[in-house]
XYZ file of C-alpha atoms in Angstrom:
401
model
C -73.009 43.565 123.487
C -71.069 45.523 120.827
C -69.011 43.441 118.432
C -65.595 44.385 117.126
C -65.441 44.497 113.337
C -61.753 43.545 113.126
C -58.923 42.459 115.406
C -56.397 44.389 113.296
C -54.453 47.127 115.104
C -55.826 50.662 115.054
C -53.608 53.696 114.467
C -54.636 57.112 115.742
C -53.027 60.250 114.286
C -53.201 63.008 116.897
C -52.353 66.723 117.047
C -53.021 67.165 113.355
C -55.016 69.266 110.913
C -56.754 66.948 108.488
C -58.121 67.920 105.078
C -61.751 66.866 105.016
C -64.792 68.456 103.364
C -62.488 70.966 101.660
C -61.268 72.350 104.989
C -58.300 71.795 107.283
C -59.817 70.688 110.574
C -58.233 70.003 113.941
C -59.295 66.384 114.348
C -57.718 63.026 114.996
C -57.532 60.488 112.188
C -58.173 56.802 112.809
C -56.915 54.010 110.526
C -57.382 50.228 110.466
C -56.852 47.634 107.750
C -55.621 50.344 105.395
C -58.879 52.315 105.632
C -59.980 55.484 107.410
C -62.315 54.761 110.293
C -65.397 56.556 111.534
C -64.480 57.189 115.198
C -68.088 57.338 116.356
C -68.760 53.822 115.069
C -65.463 52.693 116.539
C -66.277 54.111 119.985
C -69.978 53.416 120.295
C -70.430 50.247 118.223
C -67.142 48.509 118.994
C -65.828 50.256 122.118
C -62.556 50.332 120.200
C -59.359 52.173 121.091
C -56.016 52.994 119.498
C -53.200 50.441 119.509
C -50.709 52.995 118.162
C -50.590 56.771 118.225
C -48.725 59.059 115.837
C -48.073 62.571 117.126
C -48.284 64.866 114.096
C -47.078 67.918 116.046
C -49.785 70.204 114.670
C -48.897 69.424 111.066
C -51.184 68.788 108.077
C -52.536 65.414 106.966
C -53.876 65.379 103.411
C -54.741 62.630 100.929
C -51.779 61.183 99.044
C -50.930 62.866 95.769
C -51.904 61.272 92.442
C -49.797 62.012 89.337
C -51.645 61.168 86.108
C -48.824 62.274 83.795
C -45.265 61.246 84.571
C -42.895 60.069 81.847
C -40.171 58.799 84.134
C -37.613 60.145 86.560
C -34.331 59.511 88.340
C -32.689 58.332 85.111
C -35.545 56.069 83.990
C -37.641 56.755 80.884
C -40.841 54.739 80.512
C -40.785 55.230 76.718
C -37.442 53.498 76.234
C -37.831 50.105 74.591
C -36.239 47.776 77.090
C -36.782 44.471 78.776
C -36.167 46.225 82.074
C -39.022 48.741 82.101
C -40.520 47.081 85.158
C -37.370 47.922 87.115
C -37.641 51.545 86.002
C -41.258 51.780 87.140
C -40.268 50.229 90.455
C -37.396 52.693 90.995
C -39.527 55.718 90.143
C -42.433 54.489 92.270
C -40.098 54.153 95.243
C -38.502 57.589 94.911
C -41.653 59.613 94.328
C -42.874 58.576 97.775
C -40.701 61.314 99.275
C -42.608 63.824 97.155
C -46.006 62.680 98.436
C -47.104 60.646 95.413
C -48.962 57.524 96.525
C -50.456 56.597 93.116
C -49.419 57.404 89.547
C -49.932 56.710 85.842
C -46.671 55.843 84.059
C -46.845 57.826 80.828
C -45.465 56.951 77.394
C -44.884 59.676 74.823
C -45.406 59.102 71.084
C -43.439 55.990 70.149
C -43.132 53.329 67.469
C -45.601 50.428 67.594
C -42.878 47.960 68.571
C -42.047 50.106 71.607
C -45.636 49.907 72.836
C -45.722 46.180 72.147
C -42.576 45.687 74.215
C -43.226 48.128 77.056
C -46.968 47.888 77.756
C -47.034 44.209 78.813
C -44.333 44.939 81.405
C -46.288 47.619 83.303
C -49.134 46.250 85.383
C -51.655 47.854 87.699
C -50.577 47.305 91.287
C -51.243 48.586 94.777
C -48.781 50.809 96.541
C -46.828 49.990 99.672
C -43.327 50.142 101.096
C -42.068 49.104 97.666
C -43.437 52.312 96.128
C -46.444 54.268 94.911
C -49.308 52.340 93.373
C -49.610 52.032 89.588
C -53.128 53.025 88.504
C -52.620 52.227 84.832
C -50.801 53.570 81.792
C -51.264 56.999 80.254
C -50.504 56.814 76.514
C -49.776 60.343 75.282
C -49.854 59.837 71.511
C -49.143 58.831 68.809
C -52.538 59.990 67.432
C -51.757 63.703 67.717
C -51.348 66.760 65.518
C -47.972 67.128 63.830
C -48.309 70.886 64.133
C -48.688 70.597 67.909
C -46.270 67.742 68.496
C -44.128 69.616 71.005
C -41.194 67.340 71.804
C -42.839 64.220 70.344
C -41.032 62.453 67.506
C -42.570 63.391 64.152
C -41.727 60.049 62.555
C -43.906 58.106 64.991
C -47.023 60.313 64.843
C -49.996 58.415 63.424
C -53.383 59.141 61.894
C -56.473 56.976 62.184
C -57.025 54.827 59.106
C -59.808 52.355 59.789
C -62.065 54.128 62.221
C -60.547 54.265 65.687
C -60.362 51.132 67.814
C -58.663 49.003 65.161
C -55.884 51.572 64.788
C -55.465 51.830 68.551
C -55.097 48.074 68.972
C -52.745 47.833 65.998
C -50.391 50.434 67.465
C -50.682 49.654 71.179
C -51.147 45.897 70.873
C -53.553 45.881 73.800
C -55.479 48.288 76.009
C -55.022 46.117 79.100
C -53.762 48.224 82.008
C -54.302 51.430 79.977
C -56.202 54.021 82.011
C -55.793 57.130 79.824
C -55.065 58.041 76.205
C -54.205 61.536 74.941
C -55.227 62.198 71.341
C -56.155 64.987 68.929
C -59.915 64.761 68.281
C -59.790 66.750 65.029
C -57.987 63.918 63.231
C -60.064 61.913 60.754
C -61.908 59.262 62.785
C -60.652 60.925 65.981
C -64.149 61.355 67.387
C -64.834 57.663 66.767
C -61.710 56.804 68.755
C -62.894 59.021 71.637
C -66.165 57.103 71.814
C -64.510 53.690 71.456
C -62.043 54.349 74.260
C -64.668 55.889 76.552
C -66.947 52.908 76.073
C -64.099 50.656 77.215
C -63.640 52.698 80.397
C -60.446 54.426 79.256
C -60.178 58.110 80.201
C -59.773 60.188 77.044
C -57.698 63.343 77.172
C -57.484 66.018 74.499
C -53.983 67.247 73.789
C -51.252 67.962 71.241
C -54.135 69.216 69.168
C -55.340 71.960 66.823
C -58.995 71.292 67.655
C -61.340 74.251 67.736
C -63.921 74.589 70.486
C -66.791 72.831 68.632
C -64.516 69.847 67.926
C -63.463 69.763 71.577
C -67.092 69.973 72.714
C -68.006 67.098 70.399
C -65.207 65.044 71.953
C -66.547 65.778 75.446
C -69.996 64.706 74.301
C -68.356 61.478 73.085
C -66.786 60.842 76.490
C -63.546 62.851 76.721
C -63.023 64.281 80.206
C -59.473 65.646 80.429
C -57.168 68.165 78.749
C -53.469 67.300 78.655
C -51.197 70.094 79.997
C -53.530 73.024 79.314
C -52.105 75.811 77.107
C -49.142 73.666 76.054
C -49.116 71.940 72.624
C -52.565 73.147 71.571
C -54.038 75.997 69.549
C -53.914 79.199 71.600
C -56.956 80.856 73.123
C -58.440 83.480 70.795
C -61.493 85.576 71.489
C -63.286 84.252 68.379
C -61.957 80.706 68.640
C -61.043 79.795 72.205
C -59.859 76.323 71.071
C -59.688 73.468 73.578
C -59.022 76.058 76.289
C -62.612 77.232 75.856
C -63.883 74.019 77.439
C -63.140 75.580 80.818
C -66.083 77.951 80.308
C -68.181 76.133 77.708
C -71.939 75.983 78.206
C -72.030 72.864 76.028
C -70.519 70.644 78.702
C -73.379 68.655 80.297
C -74.311 69.821 83.782
C -73.510 66.412 85.276
C -70.045 66.296 83.703
C -66.761 67.915 84.696
C -63.955 68.570 82.248
C -60.657 68.329 84.094
C -57.412 69.825 82.860
C -53.788 69.163 83.674
C -51.499 71.987 84.737
C -47.723 71.756 84.972
C -47.228 74.249 87.789
C -43.423 74.297 87.634
C -42.962 77.997 86.900
C -41.709 77.113 83.394
C -44.557 75.632 81.357
C -47.258 78.094 82.385
C -46.981 81.761 83.317
C -48.384 82.500 86.782
C -51.015 84.803 85.231
C -52.215 82.015 82.900
C -52.299 79.584 85.813
C -54.366 82.063 87.798
C -56.790 82.688 84.901
C -57.390 78.956 84.409
C -57.917 78.358 88.106
C -60.328 81.259 88.545
C -62.286 80.176 85.473
C -62.689 76.524 86.425
C -61.238 75.773 89.874
C -62.889 72.368 90.326
C -61.289 70.963 87.174
C -57.645 71.782 87.824
C -55.384 68.735 88.169
C -51.734 69.231 89.000
C -49.394 67.012 86.963
C -45.621 66.891 86.895
C -45.153 65.712 83.274
C -41.793 64.696 84.728
C -39.135 63.204 82.493
C -36.183 60.913 83.149
C -34.086 63.868 84.284
C -36.269 64.556 87.328
C -33.977 64.074 90.284
C -30.809 64.262 88.163
C -28.215 66.979 87.660
C -28.075 69.501 84.813
C -26.866 68.293 81.420
C -28.010 65.977 78.610
C -30.354 63.059 79.173
C -32.573 60.769 77.087
C -36.361 61.072 76.564
C -37.776 58.370 74.308
C -35.564 58.549 71.244
C -34.375 62.129 71.739
C -31.613 63.875 73.624
C -32.855 66.531 76.008
C -30.973 69.184 77.918
C -31.565 70.395 81.472
C -30.736 73.936 82.521
C -31.990 74.950 85.928
C -35.654 73.896 86.099
C -36.066 73.883 82.304
C -35.946 70.761 80.119
C -35.733 71.221 76.329
C -35.032 69.125 73.261
C -31.249 69.400 72.951
C -30.200 72.324 70.771
C -33.684 73.913 70.778
C -36.024 75.923 72.984
C -38.805 73.296 72.734
C -39.967 72.237 76.186
C -40.109 68.470 76.547
C -41.478 67.893 79.989
C -40.646 68.962 83.472
C -38.206 68.037 86.196
C -40.441 69.328 88.963
C -41.738 67.019 91.666
C -45.382 66.964 92.749
C -44.779 68.633 96.095
C -42.935 71.449 94.278
C -45.942 71.859 91.960
C -48.320 72.064 94.908
C -46.250 74.806 96.538
C -45.788 76.770 93.298
C -49.496 76.542 92.485
C -50.388 77.933 95.892
C -47.834 80.735 95.603
C -48.688 81.675 92.001
C -52.469 81.773 92.454
C -52.739 82.854 96.072
C -55.103 79.948 96.713
C -55.544 78.261 100.077
C -53.614 75.228 101.277
C -56.795 73.182 100.911
C -57.247 74.113 97.249
C -53.618 73.417 96.396
C -53.681 70.013 98.100
C -56.959 68.943 96.494
C -55.600 69.782 93.019
C -53.030 67.027 93.547
C -55.345 64.524 95.229
C -59.126 64.909 95.098
C -59.299 66.214 91.523
C -57.168 63.514 89.865
C -59.062 60.886 91.852
C -62.366 62.226 90.546
C -60.972 62.403 87.012
C -60.114 58.703 87.117
C -63.266 57.817 89.071
C -61.260 56.481 92.019
C -63.910 56.345 94.719
C -61.584 55.495 97.618
C -58.653 57.797 96.886
C -58.061 61.525 97.007
C -60.116 61.971 100.166
C -59.967 61.387 103.912
C -63.630 60.406 104.117
C -64.554 57.425 106.283
C -63.911 54.202 104.391
C -61.374 55.716 102.002
C -57.927 54.253 101.482
C -55.525 55.574 104.107
C -53.061 56.977 101.558
C -51.775 60.055 103.355
C -49.167 62.776 103.297
C -47.898 64.624 106.354
C -46.764 68.187 105.615
C -45.644 71.245 107.533
C -47.480 74.568 107.351
C -45.499 75.554 104.229
C -46.506 72.301 102.492
C -43.086 70.696 102.691
C -43.154 66.917 102.945
C -42.581 65.196 106.287
C -43.931 61.667 105.757
C -45.921 59.498 103.366
C -48.335 56.683 104.245
C -49.972 54.070 102.022
C -52.836 52.040 103.468
C -51.991 53.591 106.825
C -48.410 52.296 106.766
C -45.490 54.713 106.873
C -43.569 54.257 103.598
C -41.299 57.335 103.761
C -40.221 59.766 106.435
C -37.935 62.760 106.270
């Protein structure tokens, strides 16, 4: 006599194209207890059936989007020293649901040590739900970066390593609890030691805001680095005799069992469509879409605050006020997915996986970024043009257009 694994209700998504095994397939999707079910086991082992059905009307179901670099949004800046940062994270997590983001890494730009000490304890890892997208951990972008490639980061807060890596990190950040990623410049004195120390603690190391040449970048990868922060931006440019960090996309020094991932801000501002296409064709499996969104995402044109600087929004461009220095983006993740597809001519599957599967692999999230059996049922429902229709976390509808 077959036994039922769980008495929890089963939801069946019907009339849908689901993204599985890198292809959109006309199949039903079954969910129970927040996980994706294997229908054959359900039918033959349990004789199970659906308690609820969702008619997707021939639309696309893909894994929920994961944003590994987002500085804030909707008026909230995660780098602002405040006793109310938790409220800001909550508000942003709630509003990015309508853009398909089911998990994210709140990101802090280069800041003073007291800012980290005040802000970091307030942001905790948490699961997503109706309250908002899940928090995977903090992404600390700086302050151990190159002054010559600081971009919009505050010069006065940029630091160098003094005592050999980990000690400096703990002195500035206070703690690495709930930190999932750190962006640094590996060419700094003791920078390679910091790469190894962070990697050994399970923190993803990203190379960015850096003047590193290719050998220095390759050494960092050997030490555990696995990501490049907003490729092409705030780094030495690609040259045919010194391809810089960009050269990692085609380096033969990267171990065969390793993948170097790279973030792309596909907002039509930060990266020319030709550069986006070159990067994708060179290393398609490593491309991770990020928003690099700032507090002004979701707000009107004009002046806003980013960390300790005034920034100005004109159209889709965000710059340090009074300059032409880009300081982040105001694009949403679903916009980035659509622009990436349009700019590169890639398939819907490729565009969707760049915002889901690839960031999940980068962060070693085994149960996210995929619709495989047993994975978390974090889903997005989109029309054929990749416009958002609904968002689900653990199989529960958390936003609907």
